[in-house]
Coordinates of C-alpha atoms in Angstrom, one line a residue:
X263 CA 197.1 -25.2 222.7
X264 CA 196.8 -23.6 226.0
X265 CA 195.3 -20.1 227.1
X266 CA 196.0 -19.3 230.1
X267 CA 194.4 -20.0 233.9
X268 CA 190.9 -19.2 235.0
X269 CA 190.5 -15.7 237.2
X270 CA 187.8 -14.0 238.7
X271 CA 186.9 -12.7 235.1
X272 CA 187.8 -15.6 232.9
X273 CA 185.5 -18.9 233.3
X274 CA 186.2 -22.2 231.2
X275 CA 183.9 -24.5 230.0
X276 CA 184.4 -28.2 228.6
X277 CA 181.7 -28.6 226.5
X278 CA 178.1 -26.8 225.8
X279 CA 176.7 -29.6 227.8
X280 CA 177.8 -26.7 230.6
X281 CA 175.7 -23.9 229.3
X282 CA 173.9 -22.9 232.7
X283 CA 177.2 -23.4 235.2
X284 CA 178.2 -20.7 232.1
X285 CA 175.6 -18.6 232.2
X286 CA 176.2 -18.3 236.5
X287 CA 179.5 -17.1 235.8
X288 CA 178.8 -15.0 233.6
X289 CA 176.1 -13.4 235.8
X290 CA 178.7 -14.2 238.9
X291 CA 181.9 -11.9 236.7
X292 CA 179.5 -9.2 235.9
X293 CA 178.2 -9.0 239.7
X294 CA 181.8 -8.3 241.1
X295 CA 183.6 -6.9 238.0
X296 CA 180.8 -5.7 235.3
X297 CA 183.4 -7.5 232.4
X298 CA 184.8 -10.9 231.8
X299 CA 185.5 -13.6 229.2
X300 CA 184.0 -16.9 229.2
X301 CA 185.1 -19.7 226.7
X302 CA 183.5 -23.0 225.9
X303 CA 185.6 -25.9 224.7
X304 CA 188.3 -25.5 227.2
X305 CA 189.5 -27.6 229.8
X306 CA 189.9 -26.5 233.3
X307 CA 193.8 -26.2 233.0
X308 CA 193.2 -24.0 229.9
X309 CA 193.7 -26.3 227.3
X310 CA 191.7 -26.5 223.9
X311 CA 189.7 -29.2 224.0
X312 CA 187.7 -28.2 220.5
X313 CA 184.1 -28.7 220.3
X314 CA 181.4 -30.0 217.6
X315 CA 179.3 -26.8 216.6
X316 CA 176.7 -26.9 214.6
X317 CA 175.7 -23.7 212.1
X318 CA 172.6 -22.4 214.6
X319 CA 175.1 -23.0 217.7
X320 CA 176.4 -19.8 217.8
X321 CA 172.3 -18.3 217.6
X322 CA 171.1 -20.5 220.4
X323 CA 173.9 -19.2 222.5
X324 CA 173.4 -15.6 221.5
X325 CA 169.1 -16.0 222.5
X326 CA 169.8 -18.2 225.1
X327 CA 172.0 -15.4 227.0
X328 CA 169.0 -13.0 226.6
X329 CA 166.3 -15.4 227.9
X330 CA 167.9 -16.2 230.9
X331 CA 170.5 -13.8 232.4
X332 CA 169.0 -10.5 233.3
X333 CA 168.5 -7.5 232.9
X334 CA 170.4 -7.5 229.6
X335 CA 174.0 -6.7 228.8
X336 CA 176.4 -6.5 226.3
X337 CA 178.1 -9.4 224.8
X338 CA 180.1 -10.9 221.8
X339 CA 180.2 -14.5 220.5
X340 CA 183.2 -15.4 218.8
X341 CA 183.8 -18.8 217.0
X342 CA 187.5 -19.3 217.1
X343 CA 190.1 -22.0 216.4
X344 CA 193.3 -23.2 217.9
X345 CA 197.0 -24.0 216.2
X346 CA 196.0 -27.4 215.9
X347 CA 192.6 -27.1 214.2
X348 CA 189.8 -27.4 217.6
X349 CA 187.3 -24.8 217.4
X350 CA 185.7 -23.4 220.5
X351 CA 183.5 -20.2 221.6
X352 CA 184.4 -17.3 223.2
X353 CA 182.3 -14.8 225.3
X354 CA 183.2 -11.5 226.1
X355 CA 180.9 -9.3 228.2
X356 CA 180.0 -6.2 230.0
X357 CA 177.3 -4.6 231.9
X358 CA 176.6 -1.9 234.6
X359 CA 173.3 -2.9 236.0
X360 CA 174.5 -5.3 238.8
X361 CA 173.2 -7.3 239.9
X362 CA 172.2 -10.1 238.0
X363 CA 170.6 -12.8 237.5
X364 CA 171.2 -16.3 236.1
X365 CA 168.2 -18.6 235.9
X366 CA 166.4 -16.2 238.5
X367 CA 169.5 -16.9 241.1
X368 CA 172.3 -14.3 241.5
X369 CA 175.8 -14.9 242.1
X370 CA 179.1 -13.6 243.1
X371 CA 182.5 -14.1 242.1
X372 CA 185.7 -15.6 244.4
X373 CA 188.5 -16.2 242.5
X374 CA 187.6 -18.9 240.1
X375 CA 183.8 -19.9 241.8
X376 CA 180.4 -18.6 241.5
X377 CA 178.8 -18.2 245.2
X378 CA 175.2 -17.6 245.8
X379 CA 173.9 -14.4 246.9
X380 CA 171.9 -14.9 249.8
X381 CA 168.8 -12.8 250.9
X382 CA 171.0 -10.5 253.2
X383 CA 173.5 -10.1 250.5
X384 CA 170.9 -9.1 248.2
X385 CA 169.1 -6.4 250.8
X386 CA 172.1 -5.0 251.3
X387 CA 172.9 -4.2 248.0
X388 CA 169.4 -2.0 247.9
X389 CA 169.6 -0.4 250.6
X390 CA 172.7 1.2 249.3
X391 CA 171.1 1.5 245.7
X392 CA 168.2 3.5 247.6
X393 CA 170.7 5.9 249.3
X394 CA 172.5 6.2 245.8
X395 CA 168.8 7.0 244.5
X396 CA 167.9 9.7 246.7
X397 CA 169.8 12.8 244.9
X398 CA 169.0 10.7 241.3
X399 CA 166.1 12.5 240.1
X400 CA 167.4 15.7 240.7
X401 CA 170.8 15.2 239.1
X402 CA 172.1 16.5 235.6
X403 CA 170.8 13.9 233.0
X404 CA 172.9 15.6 230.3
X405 CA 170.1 16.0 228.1
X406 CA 169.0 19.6 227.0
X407 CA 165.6 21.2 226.9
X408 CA 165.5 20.7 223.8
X409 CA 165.3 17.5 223.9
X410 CA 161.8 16.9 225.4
X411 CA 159.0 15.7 223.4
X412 CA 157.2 18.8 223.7
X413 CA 153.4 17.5 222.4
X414 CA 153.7 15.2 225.1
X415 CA 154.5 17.8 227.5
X416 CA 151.7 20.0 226.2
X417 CA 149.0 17.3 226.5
X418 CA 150.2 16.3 229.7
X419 CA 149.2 19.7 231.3
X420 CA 146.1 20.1 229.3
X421 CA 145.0 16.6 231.5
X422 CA 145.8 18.5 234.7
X423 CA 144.3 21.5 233.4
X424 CA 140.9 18.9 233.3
X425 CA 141.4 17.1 236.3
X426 CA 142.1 20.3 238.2
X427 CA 145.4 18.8 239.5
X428 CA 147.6 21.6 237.5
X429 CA 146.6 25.0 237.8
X430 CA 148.7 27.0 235.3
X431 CA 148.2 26.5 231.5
X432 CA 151.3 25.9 228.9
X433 CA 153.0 28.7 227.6
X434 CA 156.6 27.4 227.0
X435 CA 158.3 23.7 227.8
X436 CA 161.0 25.8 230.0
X437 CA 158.8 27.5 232.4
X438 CA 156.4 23.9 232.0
X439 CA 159.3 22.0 233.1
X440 CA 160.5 24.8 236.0
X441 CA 156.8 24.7 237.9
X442 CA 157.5 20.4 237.9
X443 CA 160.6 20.5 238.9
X444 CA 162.3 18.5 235.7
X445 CA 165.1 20.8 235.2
X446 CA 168.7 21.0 236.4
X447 CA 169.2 24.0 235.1
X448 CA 168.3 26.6 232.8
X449 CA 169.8 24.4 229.9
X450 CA 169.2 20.7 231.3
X451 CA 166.4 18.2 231.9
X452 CA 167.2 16.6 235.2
X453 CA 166.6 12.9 235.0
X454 CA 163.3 12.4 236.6
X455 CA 162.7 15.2 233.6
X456 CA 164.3 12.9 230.8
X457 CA 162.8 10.1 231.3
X458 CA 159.1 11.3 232.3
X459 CA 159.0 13.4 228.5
X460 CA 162.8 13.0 226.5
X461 CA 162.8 12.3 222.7
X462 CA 165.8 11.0 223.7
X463 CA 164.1 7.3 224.1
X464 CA 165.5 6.9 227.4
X465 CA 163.7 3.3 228.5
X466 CA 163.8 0.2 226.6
X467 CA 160.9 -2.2 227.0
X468 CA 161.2 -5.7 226.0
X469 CA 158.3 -7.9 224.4
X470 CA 158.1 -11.4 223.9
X471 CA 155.3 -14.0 223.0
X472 CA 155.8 -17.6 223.5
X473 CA 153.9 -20.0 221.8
X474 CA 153.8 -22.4 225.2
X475 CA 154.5 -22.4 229.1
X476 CA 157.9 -21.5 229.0
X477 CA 160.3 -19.8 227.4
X478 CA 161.6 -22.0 224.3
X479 CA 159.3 -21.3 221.1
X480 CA 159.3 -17.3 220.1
X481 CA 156.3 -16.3 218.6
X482 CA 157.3 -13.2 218.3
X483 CA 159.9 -10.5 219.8
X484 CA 159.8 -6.6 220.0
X485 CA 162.1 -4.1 221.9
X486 CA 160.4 -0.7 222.3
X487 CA 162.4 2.8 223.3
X488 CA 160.9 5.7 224.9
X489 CA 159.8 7.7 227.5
X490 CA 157.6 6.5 230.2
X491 CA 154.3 8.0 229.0
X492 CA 155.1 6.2 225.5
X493 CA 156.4 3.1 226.8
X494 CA 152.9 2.8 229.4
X495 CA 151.0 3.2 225.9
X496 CA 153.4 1.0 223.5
X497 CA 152.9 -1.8 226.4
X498 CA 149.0 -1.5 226.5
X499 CA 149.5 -1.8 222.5
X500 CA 151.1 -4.8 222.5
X501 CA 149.2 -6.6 225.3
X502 CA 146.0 -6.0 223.5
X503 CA 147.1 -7.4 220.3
X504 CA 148.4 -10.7 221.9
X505 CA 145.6 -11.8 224.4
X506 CA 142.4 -13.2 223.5
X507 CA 139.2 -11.0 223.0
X508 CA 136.0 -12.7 223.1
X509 CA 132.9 -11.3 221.5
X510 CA 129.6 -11.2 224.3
X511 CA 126.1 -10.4 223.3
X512 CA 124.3 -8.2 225.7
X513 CA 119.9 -8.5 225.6
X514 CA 119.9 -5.9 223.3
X515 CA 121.7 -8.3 220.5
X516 CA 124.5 -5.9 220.3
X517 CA 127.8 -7.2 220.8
X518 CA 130.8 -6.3 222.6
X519 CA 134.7 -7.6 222.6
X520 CA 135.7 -8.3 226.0
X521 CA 139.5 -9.7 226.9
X522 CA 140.4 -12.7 228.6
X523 CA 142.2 -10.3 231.3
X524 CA 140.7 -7.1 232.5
X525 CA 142.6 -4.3 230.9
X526 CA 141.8 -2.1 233.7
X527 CA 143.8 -4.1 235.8
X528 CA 146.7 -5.1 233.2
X529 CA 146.9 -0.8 232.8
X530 CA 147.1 -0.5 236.7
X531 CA 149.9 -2.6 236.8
X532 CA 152.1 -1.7 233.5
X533 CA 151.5 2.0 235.3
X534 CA 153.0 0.5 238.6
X535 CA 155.8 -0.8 236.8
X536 CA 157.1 2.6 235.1
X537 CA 156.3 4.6 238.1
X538 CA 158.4 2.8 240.5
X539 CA 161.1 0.7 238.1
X540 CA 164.7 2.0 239.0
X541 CA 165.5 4.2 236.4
X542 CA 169.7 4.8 237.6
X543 CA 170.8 2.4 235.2
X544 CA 171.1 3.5 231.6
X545 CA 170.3 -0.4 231.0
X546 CA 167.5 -0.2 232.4
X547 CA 164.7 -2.8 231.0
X548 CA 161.2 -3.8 231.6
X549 CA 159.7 -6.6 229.9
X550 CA 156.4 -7.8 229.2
X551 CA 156.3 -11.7 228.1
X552 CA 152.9 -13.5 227.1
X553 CA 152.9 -17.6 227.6
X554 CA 150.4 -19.6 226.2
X555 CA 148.7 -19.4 230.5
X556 CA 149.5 -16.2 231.2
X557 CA 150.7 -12.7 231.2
X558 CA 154.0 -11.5 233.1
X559 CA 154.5 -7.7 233.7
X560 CA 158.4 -7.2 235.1
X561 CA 159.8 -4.1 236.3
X562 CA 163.2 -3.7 237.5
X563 CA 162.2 -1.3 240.5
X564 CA 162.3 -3.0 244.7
X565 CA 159.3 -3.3 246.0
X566 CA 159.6 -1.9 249.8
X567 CA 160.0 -5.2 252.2
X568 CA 158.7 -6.2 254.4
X569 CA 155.5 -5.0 252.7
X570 CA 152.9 -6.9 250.0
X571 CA 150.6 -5.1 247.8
X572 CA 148.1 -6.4 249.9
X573 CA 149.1 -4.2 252.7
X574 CA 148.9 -1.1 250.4
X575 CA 145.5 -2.1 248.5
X576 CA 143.6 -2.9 251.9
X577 CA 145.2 -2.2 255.2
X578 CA 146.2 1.2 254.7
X579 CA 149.8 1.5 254.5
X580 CA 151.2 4.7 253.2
X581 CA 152.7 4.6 249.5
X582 CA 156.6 4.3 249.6
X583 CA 157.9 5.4 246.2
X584 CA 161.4 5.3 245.2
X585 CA 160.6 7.7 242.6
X586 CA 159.3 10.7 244.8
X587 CA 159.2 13.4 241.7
X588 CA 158.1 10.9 238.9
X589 CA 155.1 9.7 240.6
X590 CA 154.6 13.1 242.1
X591 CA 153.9 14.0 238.1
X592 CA 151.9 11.1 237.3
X593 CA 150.0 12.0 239.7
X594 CA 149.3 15.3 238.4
X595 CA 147.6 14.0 235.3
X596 CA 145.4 10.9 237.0
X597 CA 148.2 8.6 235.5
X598 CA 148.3 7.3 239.4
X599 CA 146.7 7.7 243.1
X600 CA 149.0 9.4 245.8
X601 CA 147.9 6.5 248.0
X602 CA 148.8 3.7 246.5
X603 CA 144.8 2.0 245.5
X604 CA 146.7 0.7 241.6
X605 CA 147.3 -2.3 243.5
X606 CA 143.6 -2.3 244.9
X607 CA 142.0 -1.6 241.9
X608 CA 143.4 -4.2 239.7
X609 CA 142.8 -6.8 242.2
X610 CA 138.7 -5.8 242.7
X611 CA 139.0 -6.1 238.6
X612 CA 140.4 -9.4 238.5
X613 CA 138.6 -10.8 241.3
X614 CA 135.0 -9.2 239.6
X615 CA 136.3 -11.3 236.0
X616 CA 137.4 -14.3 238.2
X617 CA 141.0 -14.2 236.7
X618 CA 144.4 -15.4 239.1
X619 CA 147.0 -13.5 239.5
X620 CA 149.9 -13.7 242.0
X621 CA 153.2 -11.8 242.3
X622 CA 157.1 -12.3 243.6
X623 CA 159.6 -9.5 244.3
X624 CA 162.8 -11.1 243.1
X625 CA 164.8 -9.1 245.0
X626 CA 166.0 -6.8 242.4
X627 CA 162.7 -6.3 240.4
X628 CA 159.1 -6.9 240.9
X629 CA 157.0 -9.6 238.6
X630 CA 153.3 -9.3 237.9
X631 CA 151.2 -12.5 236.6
X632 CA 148.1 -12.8 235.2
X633 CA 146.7 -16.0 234.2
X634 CA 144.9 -16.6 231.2
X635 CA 141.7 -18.4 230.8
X636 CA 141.9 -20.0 227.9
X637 CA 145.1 -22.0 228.9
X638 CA 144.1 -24.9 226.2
X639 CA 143.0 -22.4 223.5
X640 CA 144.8 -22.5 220.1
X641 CA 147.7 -19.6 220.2
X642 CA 146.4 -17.0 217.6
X643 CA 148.9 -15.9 215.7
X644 CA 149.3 -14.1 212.8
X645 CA 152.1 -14.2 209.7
X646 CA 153.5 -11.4 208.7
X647 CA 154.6 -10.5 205.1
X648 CA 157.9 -12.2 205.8
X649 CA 156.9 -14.9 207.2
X650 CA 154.8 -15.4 204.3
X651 CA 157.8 -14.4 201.9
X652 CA 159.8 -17.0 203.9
X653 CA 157.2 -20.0 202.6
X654 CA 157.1 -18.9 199.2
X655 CA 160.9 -19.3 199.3
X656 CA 161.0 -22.7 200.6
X657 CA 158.7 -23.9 198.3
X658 CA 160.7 -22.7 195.5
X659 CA 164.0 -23.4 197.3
X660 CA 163.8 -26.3 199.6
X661 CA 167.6 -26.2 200.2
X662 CA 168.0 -22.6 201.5
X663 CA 169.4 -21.9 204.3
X664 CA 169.2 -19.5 207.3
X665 CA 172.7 -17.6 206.5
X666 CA 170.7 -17.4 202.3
X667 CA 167.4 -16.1 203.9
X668 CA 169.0 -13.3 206.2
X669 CA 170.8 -11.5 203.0
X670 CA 167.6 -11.7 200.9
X671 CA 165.9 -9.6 203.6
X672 CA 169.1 -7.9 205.0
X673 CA 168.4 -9.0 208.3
X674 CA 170.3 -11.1 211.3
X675 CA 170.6 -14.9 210.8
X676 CA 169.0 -14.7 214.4
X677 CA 165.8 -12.8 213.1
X678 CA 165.5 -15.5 210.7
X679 CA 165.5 -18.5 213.4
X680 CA 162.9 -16.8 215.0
X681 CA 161.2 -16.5 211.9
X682 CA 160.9 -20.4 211.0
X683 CA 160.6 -21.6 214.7
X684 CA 157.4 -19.5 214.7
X685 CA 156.7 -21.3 211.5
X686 CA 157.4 -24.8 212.9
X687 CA 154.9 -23.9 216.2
X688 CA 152.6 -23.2 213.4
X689 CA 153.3 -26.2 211.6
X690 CA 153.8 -23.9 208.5
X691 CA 156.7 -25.8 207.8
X692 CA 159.4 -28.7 209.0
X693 CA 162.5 -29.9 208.8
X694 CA 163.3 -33.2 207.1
X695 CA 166.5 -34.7 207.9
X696 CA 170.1 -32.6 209.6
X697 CA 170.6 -29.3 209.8
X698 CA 173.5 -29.4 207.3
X699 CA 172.1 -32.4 204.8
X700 CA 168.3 -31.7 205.1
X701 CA 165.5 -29.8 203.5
X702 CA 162.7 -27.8 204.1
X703 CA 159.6 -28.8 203.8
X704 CA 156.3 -26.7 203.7
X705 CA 153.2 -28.2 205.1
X706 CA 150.8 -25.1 204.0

């Protein structure tokens, strides 16, 4: 069976064995055409060569894709079978926020090949984002007044109000919301508006905890949706939870918790983040990933070259925000400095706790790291009530399988993977023997 030739939006791939060449095209085709198809288990001449795949193939693929293309995008996997009986995969995707990135390298398509994007290329592509991004704030974000979270609002101005930074009180969200400059007009939130206070849950946040170094165990996994003062406080949450807090007595025999990063300085940066990420996209995502070693705060906003943060922390260069209007309200409330000193601050506090840090702008985003201390330390980690429903299960039912487990708790057979590879980091439980012949086993 043949289907067709490859194109500058249809890649084909012999076998899995292929997976990252894939993944650049797929990253390559959404660069110069934001769709495409890519198939595995097809020759180059488009013939069906079939492929062995295994019940969690389709799953890998599917978490694979999100660990290592980004930002995120939306995609189908499709198991499907030729005339003559082969199976093989196929890939369909789409995305707007271009560019992107394959295993932190971005590439663009010609014809049938995958070309790196060189440092030019990619500095050329923001400085026409930035002109693109100068009449953004202020346009029509299609949301009404309505649609603001209106206690937010109201607290908002009540921490001007304190800091003396607002002068007016609140009487109603649509005179609020005139004075700051958030609407479009007398209906409309414009978008700096939308996504400073929406209900509308405008920014998605993703959260990951690894159980080592890199990205292959999934302790856990959380996508969050709001606005940006909900987001700064959802990420804070979830930071908090997942480092390690040691307990110090002072002279006085009281005793204090104290984390293993400052969280002056994590708050200082996960502020930086939403205050300068690039918002134009409406799949825009931030992420915050915890590894066994450290802590890694990504925004996709640029970071203004040729300067470093150290240049803005201690040699006195002037702030250069993207988002003029958003920081100009953060600002309002003590959220943020005018003159850039986050960068400053967060450095002095890691510095005074003796913890290393460093930082890359990957060209279309800006990464944050903090390492952790205790780098050998056992990975805390709690188990949730289904993870503990999961064991009771597979004691009583050492056959069952992932596709049995998702219908009993109504939930993706790719929430369940997750679920028993966090149990297998915890050595909660193993698996003896094949995928398809074996059995579980629980170990306590």
């Amino acid at each position: 069976m043949n289907i067709g030739k490859e194109t500058e939006q249809i890649e084909f791939k012999t076998s899995l064995a292929e997976q990252k060449q894939g993944f650049e095209s797929i990253a390559s085709i959404l660069n110069k055409h934001q769709s495409g198809t890519l198939y595995f288990g097809v020759l180059d001449n488009g013939d069906v060569k079939g492929l062995q795949i295994g019940k969690d193939t389709l799953n890998h693929l599917s978490r694979d894709l999100e660990l290592h293309i980004k930002p995120s995008f939306m995609h189908s996997i499709k198991l499907l079978k030729s005339a003559d009986g082969l199976e093989f995969i196929e890939i369909t995707f789409n995305g707007d926020n271009s560019p992107y990135s394959a295993y932190d390298k971005y590439f663009l398509r010609f014809a049938d090949r995958d070309n790196t994007m060189d440092q030019q290329m990619l500095l050329n592509y923001f400085e026409q984002k930035k002109a693109s991004y100068i009449n953004w704030e202020n346009s029509n974000s299609q949301h009404e007044i309505t649609d603001i979270d209106e206690t937010i609002l109201e607290d908002y101005i009540k921490r001007g109000n304190e800091c003396g930074r607002i002068k007016f009180l609140y009487d109603n969200r649509h005179h609020v919301l005139n004075r700051l400059g958030l609407l479009f007009d007398n209906e409309h939130l414009n978008n700096a508006g939308n996504v400073l206070f929406s209900s509308m849950k405008p920014i998605n946040v993703k959260f990951a905890h690894f159980a080592t170094e890199r990205r292959v165990t999934i302790l856990d996994m959380d996508n969050f949706s709001g606005n940006i003062y909900e987001c700064i406080d959802a990420s804070m949450k979830y930071i908090s939870s997942h480092i390690d807090w040691e307990v110090v007595f002072n002279g006085n025999s009281r005793s204090k918790e104290v984390p293993e990063i400052p969280m002056e300085a994590i708050r200082e940066i996960v502020i930086n983040a939403f205050a300068h990420g690039s918002y134009e996209s409406i799949s825009t995502e931030f992420e915050i990933s915890i590894f066994k070693d450290r802590l890694v705060i990504y925004s996709p906003g640029h970071f203004p070259k040729p300067y470093t943060p150290e240049q803005f922390a201690f040699e006195g260069q002037e702030a250069i925000p993207l988002n003029n209007k958003i920081c100009s309200v953060l600002y309002n409330d003590e959220t943020i400095e005018k003159h850039s000193t986050g960068f400053e601050r967060a450095f002095e506090y890691c510095n005074q706790a003796k913890v290393k840090y460093e930082y890359e702008d990957t060209g279309l985003g800006f990464r944050f790291t903090f390492y952790r201390k205790n780098v050998h330390g056992h990975v805390q980690v709690k188990l949730n009530d289904r993870d503990l429903k999961i064991l009771e299960i597979m004691k009583d039912n050492f056959s069952i399988t992932i596709k049995d487990l998702s219908k009993e708790f109504n939930v993706t057979e790719k929430t369940i993977f997750r679920a028993i590879q966090k149990l297998k980091e915890l050595n909660k439980v193993e698996r003896v023997g094949s995928d398809k012949n074996g059995y579980w086993k629980v170990l306590g």
